XYZ file of C-alpha atoms in Angstrom:
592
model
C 22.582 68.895 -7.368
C 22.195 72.616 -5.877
C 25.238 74.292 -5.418
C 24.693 73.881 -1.409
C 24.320 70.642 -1.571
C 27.140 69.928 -3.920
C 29.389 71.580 -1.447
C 27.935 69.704 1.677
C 28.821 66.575 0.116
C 32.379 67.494 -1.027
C 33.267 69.023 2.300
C 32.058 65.120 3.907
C 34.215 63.427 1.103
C 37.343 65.570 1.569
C 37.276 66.166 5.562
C 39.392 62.834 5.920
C 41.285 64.424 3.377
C 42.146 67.959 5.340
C 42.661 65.587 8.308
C 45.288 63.715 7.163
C 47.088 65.940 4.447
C 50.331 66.946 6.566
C 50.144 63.011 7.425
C 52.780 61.007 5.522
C 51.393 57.379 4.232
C 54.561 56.032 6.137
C 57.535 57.390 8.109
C 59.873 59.725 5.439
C 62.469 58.217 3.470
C 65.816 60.430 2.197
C 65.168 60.196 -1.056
C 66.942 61.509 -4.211
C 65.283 63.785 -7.159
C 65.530 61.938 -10.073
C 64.255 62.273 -13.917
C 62.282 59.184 -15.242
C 64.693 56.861 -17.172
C 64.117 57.051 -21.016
C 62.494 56.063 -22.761
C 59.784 57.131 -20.023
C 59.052 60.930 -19.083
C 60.446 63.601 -21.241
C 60.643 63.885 -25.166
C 63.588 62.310 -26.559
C 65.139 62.198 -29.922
C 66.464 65.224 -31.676
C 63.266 66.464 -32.916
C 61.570 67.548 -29.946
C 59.714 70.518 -30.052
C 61.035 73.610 -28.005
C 57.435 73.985 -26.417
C 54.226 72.423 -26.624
C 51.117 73.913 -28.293
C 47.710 73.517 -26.893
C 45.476 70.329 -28.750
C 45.174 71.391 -32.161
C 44.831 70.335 -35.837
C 47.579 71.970 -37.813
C 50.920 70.616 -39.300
C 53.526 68.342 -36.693
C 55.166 70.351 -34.738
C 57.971 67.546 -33.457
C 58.472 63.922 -32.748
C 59.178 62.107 -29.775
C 60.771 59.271 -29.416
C 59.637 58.375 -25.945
C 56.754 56.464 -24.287
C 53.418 58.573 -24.074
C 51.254 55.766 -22.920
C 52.724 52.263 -21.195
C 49.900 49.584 -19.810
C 51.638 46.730 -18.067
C 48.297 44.794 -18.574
C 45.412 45.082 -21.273
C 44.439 48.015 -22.955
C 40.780 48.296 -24.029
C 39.496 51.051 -26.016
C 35.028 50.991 -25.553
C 32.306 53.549 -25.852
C 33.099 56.178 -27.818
C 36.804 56.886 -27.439
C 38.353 58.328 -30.267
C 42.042 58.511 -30.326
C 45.526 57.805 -28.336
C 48.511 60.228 -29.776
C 52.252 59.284 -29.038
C 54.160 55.774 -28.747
C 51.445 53.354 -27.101
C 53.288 50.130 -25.687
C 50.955 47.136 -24.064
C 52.521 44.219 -22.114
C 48.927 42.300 -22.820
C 46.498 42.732 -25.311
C 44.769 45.498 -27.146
C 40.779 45.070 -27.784
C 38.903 47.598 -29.202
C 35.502 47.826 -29.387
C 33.886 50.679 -29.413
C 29.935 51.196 -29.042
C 28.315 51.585 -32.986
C 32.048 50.379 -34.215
C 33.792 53.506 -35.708
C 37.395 54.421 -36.265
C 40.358 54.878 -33.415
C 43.293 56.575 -34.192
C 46.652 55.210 -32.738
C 49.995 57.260 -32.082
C 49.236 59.790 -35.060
C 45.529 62.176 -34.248
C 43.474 64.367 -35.510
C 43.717 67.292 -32.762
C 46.096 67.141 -29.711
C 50.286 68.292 -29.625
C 50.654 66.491 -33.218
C 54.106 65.713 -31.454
C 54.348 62.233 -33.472
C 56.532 59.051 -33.073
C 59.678 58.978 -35.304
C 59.605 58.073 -38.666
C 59.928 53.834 -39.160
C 59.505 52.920 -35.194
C 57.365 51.008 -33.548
C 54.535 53.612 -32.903
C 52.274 50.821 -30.980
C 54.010 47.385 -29.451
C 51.278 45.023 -28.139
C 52.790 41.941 -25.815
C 50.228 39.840 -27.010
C 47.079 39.884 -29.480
C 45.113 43.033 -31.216
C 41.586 42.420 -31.796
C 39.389 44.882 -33.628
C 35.626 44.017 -33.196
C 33.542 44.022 -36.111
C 32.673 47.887 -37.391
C 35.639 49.531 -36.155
C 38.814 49.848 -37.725
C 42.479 50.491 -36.128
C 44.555 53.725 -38.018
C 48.051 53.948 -37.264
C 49.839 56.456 -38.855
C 48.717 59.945 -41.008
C 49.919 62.956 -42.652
C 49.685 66.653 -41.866
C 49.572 69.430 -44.936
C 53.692 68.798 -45.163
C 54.469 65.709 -44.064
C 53.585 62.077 -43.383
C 54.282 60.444 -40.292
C 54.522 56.306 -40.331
C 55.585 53.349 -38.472
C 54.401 49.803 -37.263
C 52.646 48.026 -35.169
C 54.102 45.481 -33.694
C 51.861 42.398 -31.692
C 52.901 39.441 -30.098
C 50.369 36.520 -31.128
C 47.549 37.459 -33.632
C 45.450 40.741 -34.548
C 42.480 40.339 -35.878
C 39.711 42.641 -37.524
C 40.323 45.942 -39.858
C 43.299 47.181 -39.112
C 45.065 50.451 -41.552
C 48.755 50.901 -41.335
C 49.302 54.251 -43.398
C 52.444 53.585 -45.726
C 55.025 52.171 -45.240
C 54.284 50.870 -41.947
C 53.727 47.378 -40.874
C 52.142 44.905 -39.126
C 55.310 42.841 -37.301
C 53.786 39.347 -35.343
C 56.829 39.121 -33.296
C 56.521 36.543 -29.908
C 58.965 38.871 -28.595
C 57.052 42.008 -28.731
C 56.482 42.956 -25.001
C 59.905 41.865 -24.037
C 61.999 44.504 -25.115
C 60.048 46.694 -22.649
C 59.049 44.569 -19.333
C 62.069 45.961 -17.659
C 59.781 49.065 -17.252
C 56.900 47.429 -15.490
C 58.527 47.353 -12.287
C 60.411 51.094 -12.946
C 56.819 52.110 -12.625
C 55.977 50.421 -9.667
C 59.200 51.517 -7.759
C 58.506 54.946 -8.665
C 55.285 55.056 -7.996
C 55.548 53.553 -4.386
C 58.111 56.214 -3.797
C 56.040 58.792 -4.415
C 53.210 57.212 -1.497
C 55.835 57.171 1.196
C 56.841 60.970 0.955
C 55.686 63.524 3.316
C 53.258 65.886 2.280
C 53.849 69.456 1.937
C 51.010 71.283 1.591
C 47.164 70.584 2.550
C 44.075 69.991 0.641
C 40.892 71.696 1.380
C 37.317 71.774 -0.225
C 34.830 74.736 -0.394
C 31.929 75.634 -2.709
C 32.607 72.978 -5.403
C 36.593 73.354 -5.333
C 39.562 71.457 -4.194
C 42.369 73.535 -3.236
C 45.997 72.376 -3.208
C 47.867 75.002 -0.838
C 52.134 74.171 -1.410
C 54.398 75.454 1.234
C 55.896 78.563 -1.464
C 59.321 77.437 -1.051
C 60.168 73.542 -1.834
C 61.038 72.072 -5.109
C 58.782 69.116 -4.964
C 55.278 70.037 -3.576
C 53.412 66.453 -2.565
C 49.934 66.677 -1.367
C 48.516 62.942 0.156
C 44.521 62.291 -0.463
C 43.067 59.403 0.872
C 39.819 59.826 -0.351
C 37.906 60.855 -4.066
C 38.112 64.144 -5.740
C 34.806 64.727 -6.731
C 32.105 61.710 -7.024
C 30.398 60.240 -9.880
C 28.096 62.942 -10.748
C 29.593 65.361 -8.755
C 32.858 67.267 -10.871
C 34.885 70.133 -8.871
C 37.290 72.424 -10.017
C 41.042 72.416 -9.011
C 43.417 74.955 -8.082
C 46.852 75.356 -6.533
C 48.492 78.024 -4.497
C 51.921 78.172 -3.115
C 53.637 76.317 -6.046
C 57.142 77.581 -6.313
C 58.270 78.513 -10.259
C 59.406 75.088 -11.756
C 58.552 72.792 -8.804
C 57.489 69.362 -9.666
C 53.826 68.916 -7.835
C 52.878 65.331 -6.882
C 49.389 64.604 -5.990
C 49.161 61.013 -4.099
C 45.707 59.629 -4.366
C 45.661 57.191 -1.635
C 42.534 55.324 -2.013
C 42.326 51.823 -3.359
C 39.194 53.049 -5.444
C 40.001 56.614 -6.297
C 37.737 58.397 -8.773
C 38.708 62.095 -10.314
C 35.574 63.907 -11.950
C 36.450 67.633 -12.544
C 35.764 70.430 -14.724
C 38.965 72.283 -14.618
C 42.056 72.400 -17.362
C 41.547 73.659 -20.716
C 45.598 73.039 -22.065
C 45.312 77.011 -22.952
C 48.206 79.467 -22.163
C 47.683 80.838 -19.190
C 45.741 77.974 -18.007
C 47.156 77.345 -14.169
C 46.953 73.320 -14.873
C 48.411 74.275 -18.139
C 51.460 75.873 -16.655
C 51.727 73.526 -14.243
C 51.467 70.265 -16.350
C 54.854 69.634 -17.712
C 55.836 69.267 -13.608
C 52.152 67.585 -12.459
C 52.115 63.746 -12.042
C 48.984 62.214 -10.174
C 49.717 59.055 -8.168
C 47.620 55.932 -7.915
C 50.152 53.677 -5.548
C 48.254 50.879 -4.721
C 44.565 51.407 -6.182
C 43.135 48.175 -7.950
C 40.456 50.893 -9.564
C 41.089 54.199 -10.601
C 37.947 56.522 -12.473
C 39.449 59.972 -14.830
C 36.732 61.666 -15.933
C 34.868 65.194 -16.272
C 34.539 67.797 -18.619
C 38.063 69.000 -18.335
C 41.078 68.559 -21.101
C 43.032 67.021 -17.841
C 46.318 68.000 -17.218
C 48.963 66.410 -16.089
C 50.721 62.809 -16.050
C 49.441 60.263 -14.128
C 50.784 56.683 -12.684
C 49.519 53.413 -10.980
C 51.674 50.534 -9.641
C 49.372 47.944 -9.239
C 49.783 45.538 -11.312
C 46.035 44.011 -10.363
C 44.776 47.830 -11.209
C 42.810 49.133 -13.525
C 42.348 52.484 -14.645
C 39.685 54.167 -16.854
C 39.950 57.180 -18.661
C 36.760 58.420 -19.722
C 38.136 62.137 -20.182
C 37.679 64.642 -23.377
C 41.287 64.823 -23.256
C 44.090 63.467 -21.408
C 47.016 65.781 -21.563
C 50.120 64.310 -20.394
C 51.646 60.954 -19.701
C 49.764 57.582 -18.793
C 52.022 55.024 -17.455
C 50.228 52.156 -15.652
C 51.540 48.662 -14.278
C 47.943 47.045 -14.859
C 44.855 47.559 -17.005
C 43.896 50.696 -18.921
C 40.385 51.316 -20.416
C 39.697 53.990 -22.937
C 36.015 54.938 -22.868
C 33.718 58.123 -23.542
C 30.760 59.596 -24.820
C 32.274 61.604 -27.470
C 35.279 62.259 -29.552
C 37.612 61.434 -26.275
C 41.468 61.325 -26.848
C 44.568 60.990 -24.837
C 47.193 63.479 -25.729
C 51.102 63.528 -26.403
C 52.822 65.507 -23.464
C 55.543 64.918 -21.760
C 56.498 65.143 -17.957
C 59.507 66.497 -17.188
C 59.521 66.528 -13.430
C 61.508 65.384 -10.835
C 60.342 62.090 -8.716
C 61.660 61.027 -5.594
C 63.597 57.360 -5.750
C 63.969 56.098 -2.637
C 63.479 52.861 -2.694
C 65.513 49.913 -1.258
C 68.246 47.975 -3.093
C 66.302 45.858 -5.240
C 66.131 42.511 -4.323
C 65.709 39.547 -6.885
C 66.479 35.837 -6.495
C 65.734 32.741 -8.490
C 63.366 29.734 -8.742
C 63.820 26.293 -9.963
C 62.103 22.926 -10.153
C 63.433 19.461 -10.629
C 61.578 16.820 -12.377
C 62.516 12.959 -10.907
C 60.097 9.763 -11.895
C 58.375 8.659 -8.917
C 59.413 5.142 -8.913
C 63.459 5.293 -10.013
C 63.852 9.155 -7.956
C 66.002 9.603 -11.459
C 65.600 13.321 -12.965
C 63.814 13.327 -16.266
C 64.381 15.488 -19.559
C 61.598 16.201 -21.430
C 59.646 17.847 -19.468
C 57.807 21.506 -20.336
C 56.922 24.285 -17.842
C 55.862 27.215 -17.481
C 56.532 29.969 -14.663
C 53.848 32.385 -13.588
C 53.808 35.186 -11.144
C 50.759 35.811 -8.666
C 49.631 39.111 -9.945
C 45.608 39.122 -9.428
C 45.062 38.536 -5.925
C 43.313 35.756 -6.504
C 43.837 32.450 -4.699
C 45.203 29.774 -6.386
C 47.086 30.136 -10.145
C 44.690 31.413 -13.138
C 46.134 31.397 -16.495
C 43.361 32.506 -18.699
C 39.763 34.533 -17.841
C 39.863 38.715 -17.645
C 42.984 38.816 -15.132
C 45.003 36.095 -15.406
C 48.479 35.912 -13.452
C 51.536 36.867 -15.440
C 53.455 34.514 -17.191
C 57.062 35.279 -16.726
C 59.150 34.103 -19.478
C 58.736 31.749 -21.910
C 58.348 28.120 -21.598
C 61.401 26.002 -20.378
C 62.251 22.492 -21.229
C 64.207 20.423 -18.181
C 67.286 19.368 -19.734
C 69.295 16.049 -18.414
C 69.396 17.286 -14.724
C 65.558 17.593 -14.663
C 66.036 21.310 -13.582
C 64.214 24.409 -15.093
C 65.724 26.997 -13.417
C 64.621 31.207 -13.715
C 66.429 33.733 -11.717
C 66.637 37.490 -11.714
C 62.970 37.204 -10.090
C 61.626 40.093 -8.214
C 60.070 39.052 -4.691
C 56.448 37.809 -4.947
C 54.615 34.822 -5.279
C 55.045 31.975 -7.723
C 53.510 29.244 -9.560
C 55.132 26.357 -11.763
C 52.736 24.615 -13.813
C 54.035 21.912 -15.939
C 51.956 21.412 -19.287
C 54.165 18.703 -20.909
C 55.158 15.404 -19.454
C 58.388 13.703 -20.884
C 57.803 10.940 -23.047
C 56.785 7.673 -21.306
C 55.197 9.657 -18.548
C 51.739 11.157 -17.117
C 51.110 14.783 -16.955
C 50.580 14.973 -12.913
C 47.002 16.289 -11.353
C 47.141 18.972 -10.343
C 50.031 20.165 -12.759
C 50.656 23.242 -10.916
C 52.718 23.736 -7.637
C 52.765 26.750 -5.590
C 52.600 29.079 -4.516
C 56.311 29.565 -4.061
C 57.068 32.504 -1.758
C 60.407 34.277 -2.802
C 61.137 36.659 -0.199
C 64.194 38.458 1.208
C 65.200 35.912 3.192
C 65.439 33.080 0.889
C 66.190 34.916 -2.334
C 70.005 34.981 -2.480
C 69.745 30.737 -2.290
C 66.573 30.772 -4.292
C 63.779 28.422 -4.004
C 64.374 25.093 -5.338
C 61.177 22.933 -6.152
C 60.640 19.245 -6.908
C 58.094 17.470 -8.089
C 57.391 13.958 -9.949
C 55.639 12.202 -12.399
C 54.618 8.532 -12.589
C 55.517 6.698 -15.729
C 52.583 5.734 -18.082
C 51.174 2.374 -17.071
C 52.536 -0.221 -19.480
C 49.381 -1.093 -21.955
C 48.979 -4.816 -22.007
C 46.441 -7.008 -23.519
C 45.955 -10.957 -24.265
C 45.616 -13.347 -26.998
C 42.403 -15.768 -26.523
C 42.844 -19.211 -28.562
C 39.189 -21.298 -28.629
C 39.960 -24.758 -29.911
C 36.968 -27.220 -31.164
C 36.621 -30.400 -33.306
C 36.167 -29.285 -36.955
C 33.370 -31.574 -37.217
C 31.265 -31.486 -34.026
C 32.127 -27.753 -33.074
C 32.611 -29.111 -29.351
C 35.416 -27.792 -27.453
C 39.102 -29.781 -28.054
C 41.089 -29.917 -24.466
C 44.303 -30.852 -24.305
C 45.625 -29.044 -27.504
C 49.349 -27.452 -26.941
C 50.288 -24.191 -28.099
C 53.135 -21.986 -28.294
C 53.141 -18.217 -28.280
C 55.993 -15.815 -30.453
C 56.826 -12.678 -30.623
C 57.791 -11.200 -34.098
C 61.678 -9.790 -33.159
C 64.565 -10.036 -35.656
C 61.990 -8.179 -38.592
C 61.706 -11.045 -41.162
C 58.252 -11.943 -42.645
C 56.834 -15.497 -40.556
C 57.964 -17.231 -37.859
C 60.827 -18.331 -37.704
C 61.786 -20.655 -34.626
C 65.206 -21.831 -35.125
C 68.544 -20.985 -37.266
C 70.446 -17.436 -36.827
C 68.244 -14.669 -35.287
C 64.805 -16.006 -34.227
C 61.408 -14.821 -33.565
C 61.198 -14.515 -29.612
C 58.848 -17.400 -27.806
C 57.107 -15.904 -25.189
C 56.399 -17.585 -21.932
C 55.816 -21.366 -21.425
C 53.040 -23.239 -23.623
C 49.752 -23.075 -22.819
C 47.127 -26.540 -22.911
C 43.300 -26.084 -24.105
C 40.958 -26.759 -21.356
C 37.881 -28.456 -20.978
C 36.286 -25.504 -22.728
C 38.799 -25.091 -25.034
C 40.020 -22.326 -24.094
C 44.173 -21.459 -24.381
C 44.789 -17.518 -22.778
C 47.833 -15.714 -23.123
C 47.219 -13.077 -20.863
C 49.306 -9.726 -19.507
C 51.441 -9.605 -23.254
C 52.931 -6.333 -24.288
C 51.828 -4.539 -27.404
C 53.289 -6.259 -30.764
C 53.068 -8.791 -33.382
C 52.478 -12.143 -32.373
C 52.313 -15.586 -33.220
C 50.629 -19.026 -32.739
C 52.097 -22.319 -33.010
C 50.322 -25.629 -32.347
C 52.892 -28.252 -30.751
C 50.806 -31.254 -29.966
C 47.334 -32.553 -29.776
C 45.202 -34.860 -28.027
C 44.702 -38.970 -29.287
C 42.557 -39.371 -31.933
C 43.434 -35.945 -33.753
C 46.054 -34.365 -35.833
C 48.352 -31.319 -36.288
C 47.555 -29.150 -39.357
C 49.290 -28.719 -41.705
C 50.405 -25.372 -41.047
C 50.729 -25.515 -37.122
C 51.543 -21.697 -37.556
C 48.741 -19.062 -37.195
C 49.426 -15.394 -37.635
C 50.733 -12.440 -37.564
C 48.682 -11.297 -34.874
C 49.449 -7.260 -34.038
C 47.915 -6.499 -30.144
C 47.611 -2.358 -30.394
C 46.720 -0.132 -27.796
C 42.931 0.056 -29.593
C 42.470 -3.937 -29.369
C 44.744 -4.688 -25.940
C 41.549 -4.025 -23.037
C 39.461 -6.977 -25.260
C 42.370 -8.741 -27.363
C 42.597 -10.903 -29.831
C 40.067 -14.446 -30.258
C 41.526 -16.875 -32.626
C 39.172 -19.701 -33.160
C 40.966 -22.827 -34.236
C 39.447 -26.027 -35.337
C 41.151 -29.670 -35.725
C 40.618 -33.431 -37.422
C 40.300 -36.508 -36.324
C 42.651 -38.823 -37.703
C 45.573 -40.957 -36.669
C 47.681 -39.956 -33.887
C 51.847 -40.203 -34.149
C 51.907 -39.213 -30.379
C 50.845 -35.966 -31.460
C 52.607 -35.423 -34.511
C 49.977 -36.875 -36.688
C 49.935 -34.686 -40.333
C 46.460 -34.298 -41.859
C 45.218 -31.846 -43.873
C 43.293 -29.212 -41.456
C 44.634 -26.067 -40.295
C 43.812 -23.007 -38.591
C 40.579 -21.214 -39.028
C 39.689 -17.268 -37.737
């Protein structure tokens, strides 16, 4: 684009932006100047270096302790990214998968501060799986000319693909991975929508292919509010600041729900203005759900986003400073691109409201007794995607808060120290003897300042498992002529007190089981509507002309849940012969 032109169409993008720069995003808040709480923001641990070199390749020069990159989503690493330098922690998972596969380097690089994790920590903590596509491989860990630096990674469910630990570091599978740092997902939020609501102090003007940041000379944190791009997506511009008072902390507010950054300036040289000022520069993404980094420029300074639904992409040469983000980061490039240990040691305003947190609980009763039920598993999730309705799997899934809970005798699953928002139970095990409900998720539950000091209590029920039954079908017919017998009597028992046969009388017998049953003109005998079990047949009496068997007892009979919906046919045959009012004895029995 000709130089003209280039500036024609940053002056459009940027007039909203000179407009509104002296315009606070909402009425000022007192608010104190506070340090980022370890282990976020400066170097910590006892061998922090006294200053920062420029990206380089020599020997380690220190080791830090702290966080230099925190994603409260997923992290994906694409295109041709190369390497991410400092502690890297992950509340989701990490894919990466870059184009032509090809090695990434993790927490220990090639060229940038070579300010390295602590010996035997946990340089990279993933909340949930690492996957490594096919061709690349995953290094973690190195050695300089003097020394070797080494520590572990340490993943949540399951990592998968080529993955080199340099020794002795580790791969740790721990369920618990994530949750030793969660606490700091909403730390960057709060933060971050603290920085939106201050008042600007300086302006923001564009001319000829530059941004300018003009600071008011004298305060000690300059904030400059734009609500529009810096650059485009072809178009980079260079960026400058005047009026930036010796050791001020500068925060820039990009105030765009789709922000993109494409600029050409920042080198990480002494005497670099963005060099100077980087230690002290944080750019703020409040509430953007996408944020673009790119250019030809070694960026400098920190950056933040606290939405959790965002997702940022880095598609820099180099990222100097820190990257702490409440949702999704993506890694990406054309070349060797890296992200770069450096610390912020700034200032940030913290103004916001007493925290607020309450708790949520749901009671499990059976629909037809209203008793509460133990047994049953659930699961608590948090609306985080801004998407209708609860989804637990796909590219943004809500957030699972906790793990799963188990109602105990009261029926109650209870969770509390819950930060406002919406909420979903979904309940993925019934307790025994009862159906999973459908839908299986309630919600959303609202917990908002109103109701959060009583909570919000939910019930719900289940309906108990219809009872299986099934039947036992006796056809009776003349041994001889194969017609149908009417008129035969039968009993029906129910294997109880555990000894092999029937037995009908003495101490402890088998159970009989409703009231006889006569043939009928088909000779037919149905026991119908009988609970699953072992079961009996015993012929009682029998029509003139015909006699008993022998054995009068047919069976064991065993009605399962596979045979109840057709049941059991026993077909039974008798003689003829002489009657004894229908205890006649003859040799004939049962047949099946």
């Amino acid at each position: 684009m000709p130089n003209r032109a280039r500036a024609r169409s940053l002056l459009v993008r940027l007039a909203v932006v000179t407009a509104l720069a002296g315009t606070p995003l909402a009425a000022a808040w007192p608010s104190a100047a506070v340090s980022l709480p370890p282990p976020l923001g400066a170097c910590s641990g006892p061998q922090c270096p006294g200053t920062y070199p420029p990206p380089h390749n020599g020997d380690f020069v220190g080791r830090d302790a702290s966080i230099n990159v925190f994603v409260g989503g997923d992290y994906t690493v694409q295109g041709r990214a190369a390497e991410v330098e400092g502690q890297v922690v992950t509340l989701g998972g990490l894919s990466i998968a870059k184009n032509g596969g090809g090695a990434f380097n993790m927490s220990v690089v090639g060229v940038g501060s070579r300010v390295v994790p602590p010996d035997g920590t946990d340089f990279v903590t993933v909340g949930k799986g690492v996957s490594v596509a096919g061709g690349n491989t995953l290094y973690l860990g190195g050695s300089d000319s003097k020394t070797t630096a080494w520590g572990n990674l340490r993943y949540g469910t399951t990592a998968t693909g080529t993955i080199s630990i340099a020794p002795t570091g580790k791969a740790i599978q721990d369920s618990g991975a994530g949750a030793k740092y969660a606490d700091l997902l909403p730390v960057i939020e709060r933060f971050s929508h603290s920085m939106a609501r201050q008042s600007a102090t300086g302006t923001v003007t564009a001319s000829s292919g530059a941004v300018t940041f003009k600071g008011d000379g004298t305060s000690k944190r300059q904030v400059f509010n734009v609500p529009g791009d810096l650059g485009g997506p072809t178009t980079q511009v260079g960026l400058a600041f005047t009026g930036i008072p010796a050791g001020a902390t500068v925060i820039v507010n990009m105030l765009s729900n789709t922000p993109t950054i494409n600029t050409y300036t920042g080198t990480g040289l002494p005497g670099d203005q963005l060099t100077q000022l980087r230690p002290k520069l944080m750019w703020n993404f409040p509430t953007a759900t996408t944020v673009r980094l790119t250019g030809g420029a070694q960026f400098q300074g920190s950056m933040m986003a606290g939405n959790p639904a965002g997702t940022t992409t880095i598609s820099t040469p180099g990222m100097n400073g820190r990257v702490y983000l409440a949702g999704n980061l993506v890694q990406e490039g054309s070349g060797g691109y890296e992200l770069h240990s450096y610390p912020f040691d700034g200032d940030l305003p913290d103004d916001e409201p007493p925290v607020v947190h309450g708790r949520i609980s749901v009671t499990k009763k059976a629909s037809d007794t209203g008793r509460p039920l133990p047994g049953a598993v659930f699961q608590l999730w948090r609306e985080s995607n801004g998407q209708a309705g609860l989804q637990t799997g796909g590219a943004t899934p809500d957030t699972a808060v906790g793990g799963a809970c188990t109602t105990g005798a009261d029926g109650e699953c209870r969770v509390a120290d819950l930060s406002l928002g919406s909420y979903y139970w979904q309940e993925t095990k019934a307790p025994n003897g009862y159906e999973l409900p459908r839908p299986n998720v309630s919600g959303p539950h609202e917990l908002t300042a109103e109701n959060a000091e009583r909570g919000v209590a939910v019930t719900v029920e289940d309906a108990p498992i219809p009872p299986v039954h099934g039947g036992i079908y006796v056809h009776k017919t003349d041994e001889t002529t194969h017609r149908p017998l009417s008129g035969v009597v039968f009993e029906l028992w129910r294997e109880t007190n555990g000894r092999p046969g029937l037995q009908t009388s003495g101490p402890g017998p088998d159970t009989k089981t409703g009231p006889a049953c006569a043939t009928n003109g088909t000779g037919r005998c149905d026991f119908d509507r009988l609970d699953l079990g072992t079961y009996y047949v015993r012929e009682v009496a029998v029509p003139e002309g015909y006699v008993l068997p022998g054995n009068p007892v047919s069976g064991p009979y065993v009605l399962t849940a596979e045979n109840a919906p057709k049941g059991i046919e026993l077909r039974l045959t008798n003689k003829r012969g002489e009657p004894d009012k229908g205890k006649g004895k003859g040799k004939g029995g049962p047949r099946h």
